[in-house]
Coordinates of N, CA and C in Angstrom, one line a residue:
X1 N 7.9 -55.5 -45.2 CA 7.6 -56.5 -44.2 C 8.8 -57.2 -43.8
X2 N 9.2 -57.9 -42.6 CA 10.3 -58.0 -41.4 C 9.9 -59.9 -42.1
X3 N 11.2 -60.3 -42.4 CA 11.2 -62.4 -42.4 C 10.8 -62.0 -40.8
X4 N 10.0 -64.0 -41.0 CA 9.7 -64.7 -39.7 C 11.4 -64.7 -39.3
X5 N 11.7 -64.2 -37.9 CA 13.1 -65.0 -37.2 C 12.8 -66.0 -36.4
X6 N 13.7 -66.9 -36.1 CA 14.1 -68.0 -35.0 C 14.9 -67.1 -33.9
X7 N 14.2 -67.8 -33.1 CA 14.7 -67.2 -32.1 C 15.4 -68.9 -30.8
X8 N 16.4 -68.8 -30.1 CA 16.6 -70.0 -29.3 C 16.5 -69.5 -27.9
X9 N 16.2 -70.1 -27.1 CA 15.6 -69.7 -25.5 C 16.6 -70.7 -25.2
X10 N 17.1 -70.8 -23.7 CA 17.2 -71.6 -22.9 C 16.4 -71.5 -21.7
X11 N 16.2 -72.7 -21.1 CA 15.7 -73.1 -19.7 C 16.6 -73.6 -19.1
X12 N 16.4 -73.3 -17.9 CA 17.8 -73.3 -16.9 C 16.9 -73.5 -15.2
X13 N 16.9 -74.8 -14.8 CA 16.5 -75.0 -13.7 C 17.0 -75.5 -12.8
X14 N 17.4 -74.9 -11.6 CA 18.1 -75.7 -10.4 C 17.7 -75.5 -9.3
X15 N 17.4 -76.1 -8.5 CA 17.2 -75.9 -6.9 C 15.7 -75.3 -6.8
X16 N 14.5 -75.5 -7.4 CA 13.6 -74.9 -7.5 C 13.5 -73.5 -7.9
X17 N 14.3 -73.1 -8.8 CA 14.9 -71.7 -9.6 C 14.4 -71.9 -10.5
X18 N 14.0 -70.8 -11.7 CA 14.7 -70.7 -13.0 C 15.8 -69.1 -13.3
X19 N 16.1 -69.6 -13.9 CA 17.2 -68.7 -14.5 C 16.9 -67.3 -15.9
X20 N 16.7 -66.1 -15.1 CA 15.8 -65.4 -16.3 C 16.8 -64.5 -16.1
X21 N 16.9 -63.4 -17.3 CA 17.6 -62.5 -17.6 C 16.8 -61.4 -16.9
X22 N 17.0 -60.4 -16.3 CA 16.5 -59.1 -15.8 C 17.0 -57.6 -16.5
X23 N 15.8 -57.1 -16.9 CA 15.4 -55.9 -18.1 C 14.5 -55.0 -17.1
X24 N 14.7 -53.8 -18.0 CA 14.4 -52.8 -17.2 C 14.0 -52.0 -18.1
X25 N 12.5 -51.1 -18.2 CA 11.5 -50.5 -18.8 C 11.2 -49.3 -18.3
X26 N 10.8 -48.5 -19.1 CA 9.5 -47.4 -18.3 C 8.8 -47.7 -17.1
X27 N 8.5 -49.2 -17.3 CA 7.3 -49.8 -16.3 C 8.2 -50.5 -15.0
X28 N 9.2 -50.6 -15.0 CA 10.1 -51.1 -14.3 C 10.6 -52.6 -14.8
X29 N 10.4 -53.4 -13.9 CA 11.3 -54.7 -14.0 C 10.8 -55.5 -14.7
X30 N 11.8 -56.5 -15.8 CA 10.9 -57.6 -16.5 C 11.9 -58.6 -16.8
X31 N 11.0 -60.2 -17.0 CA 12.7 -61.0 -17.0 C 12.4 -61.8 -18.5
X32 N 12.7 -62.0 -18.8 CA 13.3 -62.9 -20.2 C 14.0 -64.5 -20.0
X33 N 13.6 -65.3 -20.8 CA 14.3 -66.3 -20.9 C 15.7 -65.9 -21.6
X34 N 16.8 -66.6 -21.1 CA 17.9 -65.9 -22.0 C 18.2 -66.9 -23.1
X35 N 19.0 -66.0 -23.9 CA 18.3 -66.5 -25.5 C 18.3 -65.7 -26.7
X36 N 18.1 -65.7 -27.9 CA 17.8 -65.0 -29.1 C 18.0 -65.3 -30.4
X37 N 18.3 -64.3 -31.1 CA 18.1 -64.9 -32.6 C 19.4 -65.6 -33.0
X38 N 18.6 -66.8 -33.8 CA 19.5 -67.4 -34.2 C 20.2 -67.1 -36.2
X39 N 21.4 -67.2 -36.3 CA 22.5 -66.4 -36.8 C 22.1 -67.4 -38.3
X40 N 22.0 -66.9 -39.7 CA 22.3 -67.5 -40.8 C 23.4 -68.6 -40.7
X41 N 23.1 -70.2 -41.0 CA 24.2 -71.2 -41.2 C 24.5 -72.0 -40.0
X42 N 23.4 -70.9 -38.4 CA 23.6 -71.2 -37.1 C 22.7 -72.3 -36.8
X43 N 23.3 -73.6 -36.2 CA 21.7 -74.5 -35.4 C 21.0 -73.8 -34.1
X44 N 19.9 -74.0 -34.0 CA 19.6 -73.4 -32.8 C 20.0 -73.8 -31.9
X45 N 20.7 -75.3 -31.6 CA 21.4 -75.4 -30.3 C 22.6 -74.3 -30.3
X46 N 23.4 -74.1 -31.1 CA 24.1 -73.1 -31.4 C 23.9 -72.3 -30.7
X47 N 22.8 -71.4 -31.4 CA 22.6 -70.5 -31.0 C 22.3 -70.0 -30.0
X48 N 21.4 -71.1 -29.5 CA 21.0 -70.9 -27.5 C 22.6 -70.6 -26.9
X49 N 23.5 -71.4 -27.3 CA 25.0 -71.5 -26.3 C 25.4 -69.7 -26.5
X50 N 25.8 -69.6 -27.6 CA 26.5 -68.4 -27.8 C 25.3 -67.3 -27.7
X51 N 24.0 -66.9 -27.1 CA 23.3 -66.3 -26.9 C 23.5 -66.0 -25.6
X52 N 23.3 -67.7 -24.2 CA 23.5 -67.4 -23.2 C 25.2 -67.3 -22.7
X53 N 25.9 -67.3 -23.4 CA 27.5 -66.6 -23.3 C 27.0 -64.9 -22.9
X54 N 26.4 -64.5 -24.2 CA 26.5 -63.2 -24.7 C 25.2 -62.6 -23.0
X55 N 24.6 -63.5 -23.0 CA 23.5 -62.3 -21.9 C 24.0 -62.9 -20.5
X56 N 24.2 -64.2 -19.7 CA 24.5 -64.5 -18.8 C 26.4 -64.6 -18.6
X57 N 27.0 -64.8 -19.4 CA 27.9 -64.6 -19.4 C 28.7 -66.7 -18.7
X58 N 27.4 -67.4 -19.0 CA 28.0 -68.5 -19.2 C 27.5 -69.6 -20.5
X59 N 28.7 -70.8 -20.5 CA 28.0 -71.7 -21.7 C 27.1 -72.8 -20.9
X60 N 26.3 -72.9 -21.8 CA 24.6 -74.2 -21.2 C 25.2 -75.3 -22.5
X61 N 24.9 -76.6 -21.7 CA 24.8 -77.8 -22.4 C 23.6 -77.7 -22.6
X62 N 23.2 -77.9 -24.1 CA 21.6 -78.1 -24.2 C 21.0 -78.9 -24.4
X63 N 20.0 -79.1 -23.5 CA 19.0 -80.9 -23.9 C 18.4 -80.8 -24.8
X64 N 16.8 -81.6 -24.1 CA 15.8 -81.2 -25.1 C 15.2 -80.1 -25.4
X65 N 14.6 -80.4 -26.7 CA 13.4 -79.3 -26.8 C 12.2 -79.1 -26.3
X66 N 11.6 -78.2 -25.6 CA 10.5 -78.5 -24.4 C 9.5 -77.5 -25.0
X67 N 9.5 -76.6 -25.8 CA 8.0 -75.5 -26.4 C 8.8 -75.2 -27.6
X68 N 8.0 -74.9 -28.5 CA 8.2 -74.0 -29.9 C 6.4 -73.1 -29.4
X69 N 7.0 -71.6 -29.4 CA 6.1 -70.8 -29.6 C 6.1 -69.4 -30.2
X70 N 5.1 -69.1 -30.7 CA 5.4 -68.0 -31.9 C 5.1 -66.9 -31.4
X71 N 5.7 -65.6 -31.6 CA 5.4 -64.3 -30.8 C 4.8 -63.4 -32.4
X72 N 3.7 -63.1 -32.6 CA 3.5 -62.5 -34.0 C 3.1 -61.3 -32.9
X73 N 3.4 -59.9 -32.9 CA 3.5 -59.0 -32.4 C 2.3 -58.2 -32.7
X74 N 1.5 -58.3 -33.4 CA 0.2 -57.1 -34.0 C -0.9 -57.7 -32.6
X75 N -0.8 -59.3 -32.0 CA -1.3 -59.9 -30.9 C -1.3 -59.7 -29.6
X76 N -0.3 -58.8 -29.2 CA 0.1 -58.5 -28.3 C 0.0 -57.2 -27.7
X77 N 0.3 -57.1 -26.4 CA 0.4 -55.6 -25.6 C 1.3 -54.7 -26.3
X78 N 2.2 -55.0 -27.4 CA 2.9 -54.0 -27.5 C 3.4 -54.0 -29.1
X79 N 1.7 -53.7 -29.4 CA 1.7 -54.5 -31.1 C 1.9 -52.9 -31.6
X80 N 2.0 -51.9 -31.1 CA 2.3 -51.0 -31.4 C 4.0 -50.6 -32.0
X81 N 4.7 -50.8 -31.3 CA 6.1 -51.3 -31.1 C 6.6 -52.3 -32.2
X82 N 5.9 -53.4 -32.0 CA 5.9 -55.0 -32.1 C 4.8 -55.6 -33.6
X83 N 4.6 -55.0 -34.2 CA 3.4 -55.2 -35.0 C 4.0 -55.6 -36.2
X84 N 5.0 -55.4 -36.4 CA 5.5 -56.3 -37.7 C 6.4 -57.3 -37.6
X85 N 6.5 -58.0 -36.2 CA 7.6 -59.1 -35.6 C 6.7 -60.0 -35.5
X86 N 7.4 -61.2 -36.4 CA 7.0 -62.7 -36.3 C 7.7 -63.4 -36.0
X87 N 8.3 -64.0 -34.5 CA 8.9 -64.2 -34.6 C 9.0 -66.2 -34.1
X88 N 9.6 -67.2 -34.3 CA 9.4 -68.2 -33.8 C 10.5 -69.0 -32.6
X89 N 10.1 -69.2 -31.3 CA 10.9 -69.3 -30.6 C 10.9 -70.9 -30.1
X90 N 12.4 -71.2 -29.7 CA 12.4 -72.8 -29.9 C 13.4 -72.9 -28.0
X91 N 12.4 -73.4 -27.2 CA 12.8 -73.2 -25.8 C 13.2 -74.5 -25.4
X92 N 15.0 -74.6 -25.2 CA 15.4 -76.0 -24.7 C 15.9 -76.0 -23.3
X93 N 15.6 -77.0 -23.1 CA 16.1 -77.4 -21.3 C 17.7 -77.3 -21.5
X94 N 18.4 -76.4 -20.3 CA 19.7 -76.4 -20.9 C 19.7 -76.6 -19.4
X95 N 21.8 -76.7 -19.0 CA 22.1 -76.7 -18.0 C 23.5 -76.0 -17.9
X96 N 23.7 -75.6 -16.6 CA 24.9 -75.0 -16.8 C 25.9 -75.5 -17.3
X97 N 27.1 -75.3 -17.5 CA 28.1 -75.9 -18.3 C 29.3 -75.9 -16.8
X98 N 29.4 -74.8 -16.3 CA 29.8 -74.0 -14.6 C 29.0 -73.8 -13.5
X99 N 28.3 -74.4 -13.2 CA 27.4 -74.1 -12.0 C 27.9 -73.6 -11.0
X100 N 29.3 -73.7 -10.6 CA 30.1 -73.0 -9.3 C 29.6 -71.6 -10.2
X101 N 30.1 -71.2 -11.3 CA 30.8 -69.9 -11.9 C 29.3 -69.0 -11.4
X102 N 29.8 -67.7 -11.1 CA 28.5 -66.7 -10.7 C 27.9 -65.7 -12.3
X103 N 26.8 -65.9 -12.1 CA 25.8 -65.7 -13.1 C 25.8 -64.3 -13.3
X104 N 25.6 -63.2 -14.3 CA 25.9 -61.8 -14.4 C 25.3 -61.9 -16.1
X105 N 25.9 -60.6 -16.3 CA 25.5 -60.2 -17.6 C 27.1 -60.8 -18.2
X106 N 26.7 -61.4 -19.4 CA 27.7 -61.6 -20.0 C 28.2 -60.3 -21.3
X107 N 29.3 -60.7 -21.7 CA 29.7 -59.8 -22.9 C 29.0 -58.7 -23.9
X108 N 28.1 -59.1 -24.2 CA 26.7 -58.8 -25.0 C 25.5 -58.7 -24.5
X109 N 25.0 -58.6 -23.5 CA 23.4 -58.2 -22.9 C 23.0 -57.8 -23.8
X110 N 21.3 -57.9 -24.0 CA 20.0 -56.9 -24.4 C 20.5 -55.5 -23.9
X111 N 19.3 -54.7 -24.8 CA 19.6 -53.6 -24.6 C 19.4 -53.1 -23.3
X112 N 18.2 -53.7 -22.5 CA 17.8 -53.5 -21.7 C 17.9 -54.1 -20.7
X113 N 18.7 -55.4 -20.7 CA 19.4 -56.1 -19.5 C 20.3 -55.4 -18.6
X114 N 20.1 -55.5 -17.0 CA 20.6 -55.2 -16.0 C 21.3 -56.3 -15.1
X115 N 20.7 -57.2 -15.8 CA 21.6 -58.4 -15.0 C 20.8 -59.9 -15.2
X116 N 20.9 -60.8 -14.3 CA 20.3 -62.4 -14.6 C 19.9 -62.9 -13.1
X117 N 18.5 -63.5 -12.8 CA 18.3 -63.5 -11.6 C 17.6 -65.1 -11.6
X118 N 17.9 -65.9 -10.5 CA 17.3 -66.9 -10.3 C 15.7 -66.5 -9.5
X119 N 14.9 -67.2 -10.0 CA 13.9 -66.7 -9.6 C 12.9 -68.2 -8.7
X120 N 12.8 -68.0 -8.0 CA 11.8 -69.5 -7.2 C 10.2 -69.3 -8.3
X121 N 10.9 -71.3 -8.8 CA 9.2 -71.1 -9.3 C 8.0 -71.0 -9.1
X122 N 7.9 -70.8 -7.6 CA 6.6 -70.6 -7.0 C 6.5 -69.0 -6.8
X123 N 7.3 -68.4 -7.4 CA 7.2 -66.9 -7.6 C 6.9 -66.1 -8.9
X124 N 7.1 -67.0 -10.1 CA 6.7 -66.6 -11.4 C 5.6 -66.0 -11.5
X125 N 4.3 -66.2 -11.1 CA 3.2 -65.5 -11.1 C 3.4 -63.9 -10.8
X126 N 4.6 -63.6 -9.9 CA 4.6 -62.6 -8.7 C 5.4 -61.9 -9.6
X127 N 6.1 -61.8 -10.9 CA 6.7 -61.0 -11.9 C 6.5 -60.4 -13.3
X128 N 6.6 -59.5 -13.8 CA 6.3 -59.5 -15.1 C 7.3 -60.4 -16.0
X129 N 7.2 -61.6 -16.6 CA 7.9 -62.2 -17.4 C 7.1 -62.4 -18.7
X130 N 7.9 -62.7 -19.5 CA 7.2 -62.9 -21.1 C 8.5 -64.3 -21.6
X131 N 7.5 -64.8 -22.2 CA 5.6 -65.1 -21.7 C 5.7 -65.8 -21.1
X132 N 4.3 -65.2 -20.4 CA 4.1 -65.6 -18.9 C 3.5 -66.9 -18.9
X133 N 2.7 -67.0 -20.3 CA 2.1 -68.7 -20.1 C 3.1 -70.3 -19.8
X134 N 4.3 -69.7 -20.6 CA 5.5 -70.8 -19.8 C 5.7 -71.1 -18.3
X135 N 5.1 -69.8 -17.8 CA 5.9 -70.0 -16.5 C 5.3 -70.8 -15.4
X136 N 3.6 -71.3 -15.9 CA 2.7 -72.1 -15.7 C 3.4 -73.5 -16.0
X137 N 3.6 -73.3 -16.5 CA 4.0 -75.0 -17.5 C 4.9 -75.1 -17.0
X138 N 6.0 -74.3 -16.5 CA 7.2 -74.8 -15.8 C 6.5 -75.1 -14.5
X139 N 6.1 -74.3 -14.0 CA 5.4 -74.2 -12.4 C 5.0 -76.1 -12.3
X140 N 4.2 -76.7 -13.2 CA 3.2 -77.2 -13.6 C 4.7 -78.8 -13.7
X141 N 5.7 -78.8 -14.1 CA 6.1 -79.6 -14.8 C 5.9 -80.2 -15.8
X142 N 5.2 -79.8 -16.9 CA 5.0 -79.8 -18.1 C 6.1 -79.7 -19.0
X143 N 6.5 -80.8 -19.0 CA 8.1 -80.0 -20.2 C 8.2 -81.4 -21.1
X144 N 6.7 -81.4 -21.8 CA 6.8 -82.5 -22.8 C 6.7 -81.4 -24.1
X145 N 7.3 -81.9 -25.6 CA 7.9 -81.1 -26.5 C 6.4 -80.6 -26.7
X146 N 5.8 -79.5 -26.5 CA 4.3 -78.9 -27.3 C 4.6 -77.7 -28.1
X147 N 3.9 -77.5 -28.8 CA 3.5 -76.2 -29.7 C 2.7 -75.4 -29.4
X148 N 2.9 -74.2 -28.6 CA 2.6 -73.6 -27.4 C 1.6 -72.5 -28.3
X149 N 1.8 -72.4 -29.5 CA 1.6 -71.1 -30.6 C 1.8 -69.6 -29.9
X150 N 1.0 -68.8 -30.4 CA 1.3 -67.1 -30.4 C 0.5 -67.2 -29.0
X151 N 1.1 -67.4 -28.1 CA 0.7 -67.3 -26.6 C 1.4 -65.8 -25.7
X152 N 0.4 -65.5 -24.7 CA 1.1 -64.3 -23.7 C 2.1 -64.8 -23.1

């Protein structure tokens, strides 16, 4: 059996945007908060920074903390795949560090990253993103610290 991981997200909002990583599937397009596991001895502000280096290819000052939510994989669409992943994810409001600088894949992408795309958040509904229940709550302005649990 697979440890629970930490995982660190950023949120990245400007101009009625957010800022999601763009992946590419069998099924086609999908975006991701950018973000990931966080490293033995690492804080998770840490690790949000050197995460969004590695996939957008810039540094985020990070604020607060806005969701802790758990991804336990046997719950989900792709518990097949995913069925022994527990994973716990800690989503902070970040900001760019370079906002002139242009957004891309940084050094390290996902496997499946093709790039990073601002997306209008009156368009979140209109994409496959995971999970999609944030994207309400962003939609919504909701960004008080909640415990979101093993949500879609």
């Amino acid at each position: 059996m697979n440890p629970i991981r930490n995982s660190a997200k950023a949120v990245i909002i400007r101009n009625d945007r957010l800022l999601l990583t763009k992946n590419k599937d069998d099924e086609g397009f999908f975006y991701l908060f950018p973000g990931g596991g966080q490293e033995k001895g690492e804080e998770l502000k840490d690790a949000v920074v050197r995460e969004c280096i590695e996939e957008i290819g810039q540094e985020v000052e990070v604020e607060e903390l806005l969701f802790v939510r758990e991804y336990i994989g046997r719950n989900h669409q792709f518990a097949e795949r995913d069925g022994d992943i527990h994973q716990v994810e800690f989503y902070f409001r970040c900001r760019l560090a370079s906002p002139e600088v242009e957004i891309g894949n940084g050094g390290s992408p996902d496997e499946h990253q093709v790039g990073a795309e601002w997306i209008p958040l009156d368009r979140l509904d209109d994409i496959r993103m995971y999970p999609s229940a944030l994207g309400g709550k962003i939609r919504q302005g909701i960004f008080s610290p909640c415990y979101v649990g093993d949500t879609r």
